[in-house]
Amino acid sequence: MKVLFAGLHLAQFRNFDSVVLELASRGHLVHLTAEEPEALGGEQLVERLAAGHSGITWDLLPSLENEPWFDAARRMRVALDYVRALEPRYPDKLRVRAAERTARIVRWATRAPVVGRRGTLAALTRFERLMPTSERMVEYLRGHAPDVLVLIALTYSRSQQLDLLKAARALKLPVSAAILSWDHLSSKALIHVVPDQVIVWNDVQRQEAIEMHGLPADRMVLTGAQCYDQWFIRTPERSREAFCGAVGLRADRPFVLWVHSALTPAPDPPEPALVVRWIEALRRHPDPRLRDLGVLVRPHPERVKEWTGIRLDRFANVAFHGRNPIDRESRGDYFDSLYYSAAVIGLVTTAFVEAAIVERPVLTFTLPEYRMHQEEMIHFRYLTGDQGGPLRTAADLDTHFAQLVEAIALDGSRDRRNRQFLKTFVRPAGLETPATPTFADALERLHREGARPDPSLDRGVWLRPPVTAAAAWSRGGVGRWLMNDQRADALDEHAASVERSVDARRRAKERRQHDKVRRKAWRRRRDTAMRAGKVVKSTLRKTRHRIAVTTYRALYMVGLWRGQLPGSQGE
């Protein structure tokens, strides 16, 4: 069997490398592909996988940016997410995030009394079904000839995964959608076309896929979270003293790990400013256990720029350390930071789940500025203690610090209160049962069962040519204006402003050059006139002199002048 994994960028395969290796060990061929460039170590990851197994290959997916219909298709997929977020059960964050990326015409339609949300949803769904199948994607799949296609970024609306799915449908190729992370079904894009199989971690994700995405229950396969298998069996590779020395913390003091989150839209104040505020409060605390507590701040690999200008070196026993856990060394470093910490603290991040696996206390505090990213988000609730999750929340810093003292009092012993959460959320088949083999079994079963037809893609095909033409028309003029979202409007306005500025500078330069030419012409005329004046003046002077000399000589000759003749030398 040959399996083709497709992601948004290559670094996403760090969540699936155990499955890739498992399939290769069973003798299957595996090909990895992605769309976007990245700087998170993804290329190095797939190169290591390919170097270790001859049956593993990789490349980059062809781009559809030059397809005349693709821009409109992508905008309509984003618009579908916006219409979905208008339902009352979804948090404001999804509406805010989707609204700025949704086409003007869709925002109008959802507010129109006749059309409304339901009519807009039906029209967008039909529009998506009528988008053409990309011949470029069909040729790509034909060239690689996989037996199974696995899409790991189908919940990213900007990706080409949906077009790859449609191409697979045209070739009757079985497709599996593997959910990338714990929050992607409730906080990312809709799955617009039903794949043959949906691999989810647990019953929570299964219900999300059915209720939020409208996917059939018989397509669900529960495997557990394969990306966390490594943390269940990993042990530290160095002592606590060696780790603290490497990151710059005191080994004779406990430390807590702050794990940075990737929050969109960016909160005000941004998280790095909150971390500074939190450390300052910690250092002012009357309890010496907190005042002298070590702090290891771990930046999110995709949000390192947020820390620009933030100085943590002014605090004693505080370190800023960590990179994307994508290779053996960085994963060991990440595991040690979790394992040796007295507690793990942050706002909302996948690291909370990993900390629960390592049996560390997991803490957060909820402030009004971050409510949109915490309490209002559906996936955040899965982690809280009220829902049986590992996360202990506090409504203010005083309560949070009291919880932190309790966590430090454990003195490094494991916090086993997280086990029930892990049984239901991470390893539903049992804490001793890894998810990776179950994932590989599911793909082998899909290969045996084959693809299921999707008649919804073939309905109303006679409308496809005019819809495709309309999509191409939307790339410019009035069509582009109707399809623009708030960000595109801002970009267009910026481009127009730049164009106006460039045009003004060009006109100013032309005026300066014109004025310079006029000044040069005026100077030439002036110089010519001055030269002509000098010639005339000289000629007049010479003529006057000659007339005077002639006149004086004539007068002398007739005896009317007895003085010295002009021009003659006196004796």
XYZ file of C-alpha atoms in Angstrom:
571
model
C 0.000 0.000 0.000
C 1.161 3.526 -0.777
C -0.104 6.315 1.495
C 0.130 10.004 0.588
C 0.005 12.439 3.535
C -0.783 16.072 2.646
C -0.395 18.984 5.066
C -0.411 22.756 5.038
C 3.326 22.902 5.775
C 5.938 20.252 6.454
C 6.323 21.043 10.174
C 2.810 19.654 10.753
C 4.167 16.168 10.192
C 5.742 16.268 13.660
C 2.254 15.213 14.843
C 2.262 12.213 12.493
C 5.866 11.047 12.278
C 5.136 8.066 14.535
C 2.399 6.933 12.108
C 4.691 7.473 9.113
C 7.377 5.324 10.735
C 4.818 2.685 11.761
C 3.518 2.389 8.188
C 7.073 2.206 6.809
C 7.941 -0.532 9.319
C 4.956 -2.532 8.013
C 6.378 -2.346 4.501
C 4.108 0.389 3.136
C 5.284 3.276 0.972
C 4.677 6.758 2.384
C 4.862 10.078 0.553
C 4.666 13.415 2.386
C 3.681 16.694 0.735
C 2.741 20.213 1.819
C 1.796 23.577 0.326
C 3.416 26.438 2.201
C 7.050 27.229 3.023
C 7.916 27.331 6.727
C 10.864 27.961 9.015
C 9.919 25.601 11.855
C 12.158 22.675 10.961
C 9.630 20.769 8.863
C 11.916 20.218 5.880
C 14.649 18.843 8.130
C 12.064 16.523 9.722
C 10.902 14.965 6.444
C 14.485 14.730 5.212
C 15.405 12.722 8.326
C 12.390 10.453 7.836
C 13.266 9.885 4.164
C 16.932 9.283 4.984
C 16.008 6.624 7.540
C 13.612 4.663 5.303
C 13.818 4.121 1.569
C 10.019 3.835 1.405
C 9.472 7.409 2.646
C 9.602 10.285 0.133
C 8.493 13.911 0.112
C 7.924 16.939 -2.122
C 5.866 20.132 -2.269
C 2.336 20.298 -3.612
C 1.683 22.273 -6.825
C 0.198 25.708 -6.197
C -3.263 26.670 -7.436
C -2.705 30.417 -7.027
C -2.690 30.931 -10.806
C -6.004 29.135 -11.306
C -8.525 31.907 -12.175
C -11.254 30.403 -9.948
C -9.158 29.467 -6.903
C -9.149 32.852 -5.166
C -12.958 33.006 -5.170
C -13.183 29.372 -4.022
C -10.898 30.050 -1.080
C -12.816 33.205 -0.118
C -16.116 31.326 -0.198
C -14.688 28.597 2.038
C -13.673 31.230 4.562
C -17.150 32.748 4.226
C -18.696 29.391 5.104
C -16.764 29.472 8.369
C -18.127 32.957 9.053
C -21.709 31.881 8.458
C -21.161 28.901 10.733
C -19.776 31.171 13.479
C -22.988 33.245 13.394
C -24.754 30.419 15.216
C -25.259 31.361 18.885
C -23.387 28.308 20.192
C -20.086 29.536 18.766
C -17.916 32.077 20.633
C -17.379 35.688 19.598
C -13.732 34.992 18.810
C -14.669 32.837 15.820
C -17.020 35.527 14.506
C -14.448 38.281 14.937
C -11.694 36.208 13.344
C -13.863 35.074 10.432
C -15.544 38.456 9.818
C -12.320 40.203 8.833
C -11.646 37.462 6.268
C -15.161 37.231 4.803
C -16.200 38.722 1.473
C -18.251 41.927 1.510
C -21.082 40.351 -0.479
C -21.406 37.516 2.047
C -21.508 39.882 5.010
C -24.270 41.793 3.224
C -26.185 38.616 2.385
C -26.230 37.335 5.981
C -27.833 40.622 7.096
C -30.342 40.760 4.241
C -33.902 40.057 5.468
C -34.781 37.688 2.622
C -31.517 35.752 2.404
C -30.174 35.696 5.958
C -27.779 33.167 7.431
C -29.587 30.048 6.208
C -29.926 31.224 2.628
C -26.317 32.357 2.524
C -25.177 29.014 3.919
C -27.120 27.082 1.273
C -25.787 29.294 -1.542
C -22.176 29.025 -0.382
C -22.431 25.253 0.016
C -23.775 24.947 -3.529
C -21.063 27.313 -4.787
C -18.382 25.117 -3.206
C -19.787 21.968 -4.810
C -19.763 23.684 -8.219
C -16.112 24.718 -8.089
C -14.174 22.745 -10.714
C -11.872 19.863 -9.908
C -8.292 20.987 -10.374
C -6.609 19.155 -13.250
C -3.267 20.039 -11.683
C -4.222 18.126 -8.533
C -5.567 15.212 -10.543
C -2.282 14.960 -12.455
C -0.321 15.204 -9.212
C -2.218 12.263 -7.707
C -1.931 10.271 -10.912
C 1.808 10.832 -10.901
C 2.239 9.523 -7.343
C -0.490 6.858 -7.631
C -1.274 6.464 -3.909
C -3.701 3.867 -2.609
C -4.862 6.100 0.264
C -4.795 9.890 0.669
C -4.513 11.319 4.203
C -5.370 15.004 4.653
C -4.061 16.450 7.914
C -4.992 20.131 7.350
C -8.546 19.915 6.031
C -9.634 22.298 8.798
C -7.521 25.145 7.342
C -9.677 27.224 4.992
C -6.679 28.784 3.219
C -5.262 25.396 2.239
C -5.667 23.437 -0.987
C -6.717 20.291 0.892
C -10.302 20.479 -0.306
C -9.129 20.626 -3.929
C -6.932 17.607 -3.289
C -9.956 15.805 -1.828
C -12.024 16.596 -4.933
C -9.220 15.364 -7.179
C -9.131 12.128 -5.176
C -12.892 11.805 -5.606
C -12.451 12.129 -9.395
C -9.913 9.269 -9.288
C -12.022 7.169 -6.861
C -9.180 7.294 -4.354
C -10.092 6.663 -0.667
C -9.505 9.724 1.533
C -8.923 9.930 5.272
C -9.120 13.218 7.186
C -6.852 13.089 10.237
C -7.566 15.805 12.812
C -4.327 17.620 13.538
C -4.923 18.859 17.089
C -7.330 18.871 20.028
C -9.078 22.148 19.122
C -9.293 21.993 15.315
C -12.845 20.737 14.965
C -14.314 23.431 17.222
C -12.112 26.426 16.364
C -10.881 25.963 12.772
C -12.573 25.685 9.380
C -15.492 23.494 8.409
C -14.952 20.236 6.562
C -17.060 21.042 3.486
C -16.823 17.743 1.579
C -17.234 14.430 3.380
C -14.120 12.210 3.275
C -14.320 8.420 3.397
C -12.849 8.322 6.895
C -12.350 10.822 9.732
C -9.706 9.918 12.301
C -10.455 11.559 15.648
C -8.860 11.260 19.063
C -11.879 10.655 21.287
C -15.642 10.837 21.721
C -15.472 14.611 22.187
C -14.009 15.095 18.714
C -16.382 12.506 17.325
C -19.380 14.516 18.542
C -17.842 17.750 17.235
C -17.388 16.211 13.783
C -21.001 15.012 13.704
C -22.737 18.036 15.254
C -20.562 20.941 14.078
C -19.432 19.636 10.681
C -22.413 17.444 9.772
C -20.221 14.410 9.057
C -21.785 10.918 9.102
C -21.201 8.939 12.282
C -20.163 5.842 10.329
C -17.119 7.686 8.922
C -15.612 8.248 12.407
C -12.651 6.225 13.665
C -11.401 6.767 17.232
C -7.684 6.122 17.548
C -6.476 8.295 20.423
C -3.878 11.042 20.053
C -0.953 9.495 18.184
C 1.119 12.672 18.517
C 1.338 12.144 22.295
C 2.476 8.512 22.266
C 6.078 9.608 22.625
C 5.437 11.412 25.938
C 3.998 8.303 27.611
C 7.221 6.336 27.194
C 9.844 9.072 27.341
C 12.215 9.537 30.277
C 14.663 12.390 30.972
C 18.053 12.086 29.303
C 19.847 14.307 31.850
C 19.632 15.205 35.513
C 17.661 18.138 36.835
C 20.914 19.894 37.748
C 22.228 19.496 34.211
C 18.978 20.789 32.722
C 18.811 23.839 35.002
C 22.430 24.627 34.249
C 21.779 24.391 30.504
C 18.817 26.813 30.533
C 20.198 29.204 33.165
C 18.084 28.430 36.253
C 19.103 27.726 39.832
C 19.088 24.003 40.508
C 18.503 24.497 44.258
C 15.107 26.136 43.684
C 11.931 24.736 42.114
C 10.849 26.340 38.846
C 7.595 26.657 36.932
C 7.211 26.515 33.172
C 5.238 29.230 31.368
C 4.115 27.934 27.974
C 3.337 30.667 25.450
C 0.087 30.396 23.439
C -0.724 31.289 19.818
C -3.695 33.645 20.195
C -5.609 35.053 17.213
C -6.703 37.823 17.114
C -3.857 39.132 19.250
C -5.079 40.195 22.713
C -4.406 43.548 24.318
C -2.085 43.457 26.120
C -0.213 40.713 24.241
C 0.794 37.646 26.211
C 4.501 38.585 26.628
C 3.423 41.775 28.446
C 1.205 39.644 30.696
C 4.125 37.341 31.470
C 6.227 40.322 32.586
C 3.353 41.538 34.758
C 2.947 38.069 36.255
C 6.668 37.745 37.071
C 6.664 41.189 38.704
C 3.722 40.135 40.905
C 5.534 36.902 41.706
C 8.682 38.736 42.789
C 6.644 41.074 45.037
C 4.803 38.226 46.755
C 5.298 38.014 50.540
C 5.703 34.213 50.438
C 9.413 33.441 49.846
C 8.463 30.197 48.091
C 6.943 32.283 45.318
C 9.281 35.245 45.532
C 12.326 33.032 44.915
C 10.604 30.662 42.474
C 12.413 29.998 39.211
C 10.556 30.706 35.975
C 11.263 29.148 32.591
C 9.442 30.943 29.771
C 8.992 28.875 26.641
C 7.967 30.866 23.509
C 5.516 29.460 20.991
C 7.579 28.525 17.897
C 5.202 30.427 15.570
C 5.023 33.552 17.767
C 8.634 34.248 18.697
C 8.400 37.761 17.192
C 5.908 38.730 19.902
C 8.811 38.775 22.349
C 10.711 41.476 20.470
C 11.589 44.244 22.921
C 10.611 42.181 26.000
C 13.460 41.990 28.552
C 13.370 39.135 31.063
C 17.040 39.285 32.007
C 16.267 41.962 34.607
C 14.633 39.258 36.736
C 16.756 36.869 38.765
C 16.283 33.132 38.199
C 14.160 33.640 35.062
C 15.107 32.004 31.749
C 13.750 32.311 28.203
C 14.361 29.054 26.351
C 12.848 26.592 23.886
C 12.238 25.864 20.211
C 9.867 23.777 18.116
C 10.005 20.162 19.412
C 10.530 18.614 16.009
C 13.790 16.676 16.336
C 15.293 14.403 18.990
C 17.245 17.129 20.773
C 14.444 19.716 20.877
C 11.911 17.095 21.976
C 14.193 15.956 24.758
C 14.635 19.565 25.829
C 10.869 20.130 25.803
C 10.178 16.960 27.758
C 12.775 17.846 30.404
C 11.262 21.312 30.822
C 7.878 19.682 31.500
C 9.203 16.837 33.635
C 11.366 18.882 35.985
C 8.942 21.783 36.428
C 6.936 22.196 39.614
C 3.925 23.298 37.543
C 3.013 24.305 33.985
C 1.295 27.665 33.514
C -0.149 29.463 30.480
C -3.338 30.796 28.920
C -4.598 28.133 26.479
C -2.212 25.782 24.709
C -1.670 22.174 23.645
C 1.176 22.031 26.167
C -1.473 21.651 28.897
C -2.328 18.193 27.526
C 1.339 17.222 27.306
C 1.907 18.442 30.861
C -0.995 16.256 32.012
C 0.669 13.228 30.397
C 3.902 13.985 32.273
C 1.698 14.320 35.415
C 2.547 17.901 36.204
C 0.073 20.345 37.801
C -1.462 22.592 35.130
C -2.567 26.107 36.113
C -4.021 29.214 34.514
C -5.801 32.389 35.542
C -8.643 34.061 33.692
C -8.594 37.824 33.206
C -11.204 39.891 31.313
C -8.660 40.794 28.605
C -8.268 37.132 27.665
C -11.821 35.909 28.153
C -12.318 35.650 24.375
C -9.443 33.160 24.165
C -10.219 31.173 27.301
C -13.686 30.772 28.858
C -15.554 31.620 25.658
C -13.729 29.001 23.579
C -15.335 25.567 23.427
C -12.070 23.626 23.489
C -10.812 25.496 26.583
C -13.679 24.052 28.597
C -12.546 20.505 27.831
C -9.414 21.113 29.910
C -10.929 22.743 32.973
C -11.472 20.906 36.226
C -15.235 21.426 35.980
C -15.212 19.209 32.875
C -12.845 16.645 34.383
C -9.789 18.197 32.744
C -6.364 18.775 34.272
C -6.484 22.584 34.222
C -6.930 24.433 37.512
C -8.280 27.917 36.843
C -8.250 31.029 39.024
C -10.283 34.213 38.642
C -7.490 36.432 39.962
C -3.779 36.377 40.720
C -4.197 35.899 44.479
C -6.163 32.673 43.958
C -3.719 31.611 41.273
C -0.732 32.124 43.573
C -2.447 30.096 46.310
C -2.884 27.236 43.824
C 0.722 27.639 42.778
C 1.893 27.228 46.385
C -0.065 23.957 46.560
C 1.576 22.756 43.353
C 5.064 23.606 44.624
C 4.301 21.703 47.821
C 4.155 18.487 45.792
C 7.941 18.857 45.671
C 8.326 17.249 42.255
C 6.077 14.249 42.875
C 3.703 13.302 40.066
C 0.157 14.686 39.990
C -2.009 11.634 39.225
C -5.315 13.527 39.169
C -4.933 13.844 35.387
C -5.283 10.156 34.624
C -9.052 10.106 34.093
C -8.769 12.991 31.644
C -6.045 11.124 29.743
C -8.210 7.989 29.589
C -11.089 9.833 27.955
C -9.331 12.517 25.899
C -5.927 11.155 24.858
C -6.059 7.345 25.041
C -9.695 6.179 25.041
C -8.618 2.580 24.395
C -6.622 2.561 27.652
C -3.579 4.324 29.050
C -1.376 1.393 28.068
C -2.651 1.307 24.471
C -0.740 3.615 22.078
C -2.695 5.355 19.343
C -0.126 5.008 16.538
C -0.767 1.315 15.663
C -4.542 1.936 15.755
C -4.075 4.849 13.333
C -2.083 2.663 10.935
C -4.697 -0.118 11.232
C -7.415 2.389 10.271
C -5.563 3.355 7.075
C -5.049 -0.287 6.112
C -8.766 -0.902 6.657
C -9.662 2.108 4.505
C -7.473 0.698 1.720
C -9.372 -2.583 1.851
C -12.788 -0.888 1.917
C -12.038 1.609 -0.860
C -13.624 4.966 -1.685
C -17.291 5.845 -1.299
C -19.006 7.921 -3.997
C -20.127 11.487 -3.220
C -23.087 12.329 -5.505
C -23.298 15.878 -4.122
C -20.255 16.837 -6.223
C -22.043 15.855 -9.446
C -25.362 17.658 -8.929
C -26.067 20.636 -11.169
C -22.826 20.221 -13.147
C -24.399 22.269 -15.972
C -23.997 25.299 -13.673
C -20.259 24.743 -13.270
C -19.108 26.734 -16.356
C -21.000 29.964 -15.466
C -20.047 29.656 -11.762
C -16.402 29.133 -12.717
C -16.572 32.138 -15.045
C -18.097 34.231 -12.239
C -15.326 33.115 -9.909
C -12.716 34.198 -12.442
C -14.543 37.522 -12.952
C -14.230 38.241 -9.237
C -10.455 38.684 -9.509
C -10.785 42.293 -10.682
C -12.993 45.361 -10.927
C -16.432 45.301 -9.309
C -16.191 41.549 -8.770
C -13.056 41.948 -6.683
C -14.656 44.746 -4.675
C -17.643 42.520 -3.865
C -15.390 39.617 -2.914
C -12.989 41.671 -0.837
C -12.789 41.052 2.875
C -11.713 43.643 5.437
C -8.070 42.668 5.140
C -8.190 42.792 1.332
C -9.831 46.204 1.541
C -7.031 47.358 3.819
C -4.447 45.903 1.447
C -6.134 47.516 -1.561
C -6.354 50.834 0.273
C -2.704 50.527 1.231
C -1.805 49.672 -2.374
C -3.875 52.625 -3.603
C -2.229 54.880 -1.023
C 1.191 53.694 -2.102
C 0.214 54.223 -5.744
C -1.037 57.729 -4.945
C 2.143 58.473 -3.042
C 4.308 57.138 -5.858
C 2.243 59.091 -8.394
C 2.572 62.276 -6.314
C 6.330 61.767 -6.065
C 6.486 61.127 -9.810
C 4.516 64.296 -10.565
C 6.653 66.285 -8.127
C 9.770 64.935 -9.802
C 8.373 65.821 -13.228
C 7.594 69.339 -11.984
C 11.094 69.686 -10.588
C 12.594 68.454 -13.845
C 10.318 70.784 -15.838
C 11.271 73.725 -13.605
C 14.921 72.787 -13.967
C 14.603 72.742 -17.770
C 12.839 76.125 -17.694
C 15.542 77.572 -15.450
C 18.251 76.246 -17.746
C 16.458 77.676 -20.799
C 16.042 81.034 -19.026
C 19.743 81.056 -18.114
C 20.663 80.244 -21.704
C 18.491 83.097 -22.969
C 19.934 85.435 -20.354
C 23.492 84.434 -21.200
C 22.781 84.847 -24.922
C 21.254 88.273 -24.317
C 24.196 89.306 -22.139
C 26.679 88.163 -24.775
C 24.716 90.013 -27.454
C 24.615 93.099 -25.231
C 28.358 92.950 -24.743
C 28.886 92.656 -28.492
C 26.578 95.633 -29.148
C 28.217 97.661 -26.389
C 31.671 96.873 -27.713
C 30.623 97.677 -31.284
C 29.090 100.980 -30.196
C 32.180 101.891 -28.233
C 34.442 101.107 -31.165
C 32.137 102.968 -33.601
C 32.005 106.025 -31.342
C 35.781 106.052 -31.049
C 36.279 105.817 -34.783
C 33.726 108.570 -35.434
C 35.451 110.792 -32.864
C 38.892 110.170 -34.354
C 37.659 110.840 -37.880
C 35.866 113.998 -36.783
C 38.869 115.390 -34.906
C 41.211 114.703 -37.792
C 38.834 116.383 -40.239
C 38.625 119.440 -37.992
C 42.378 119.533 -37.659
C 42.898 119.430 -41.338
C 40.575 122.353 -41.969
C 42.218 124.254 -39.168
C 39.352 124.229 -36.734
C 41.249 122.146 -34.165
C 44.727 123.030 -32.937
C 44.981 120.552 -30.075
C 46.429 117.114 -30.075
C 44.671 114.782 -32.406
C 42.961 111.854 -30.773
C 45.065 108.740 -31.192
C 48.337 110.650 -31.646
C 51.250 110.734 -29.132
C 52.242 114.006 -27.577
C 55.833 115.296 -27.923
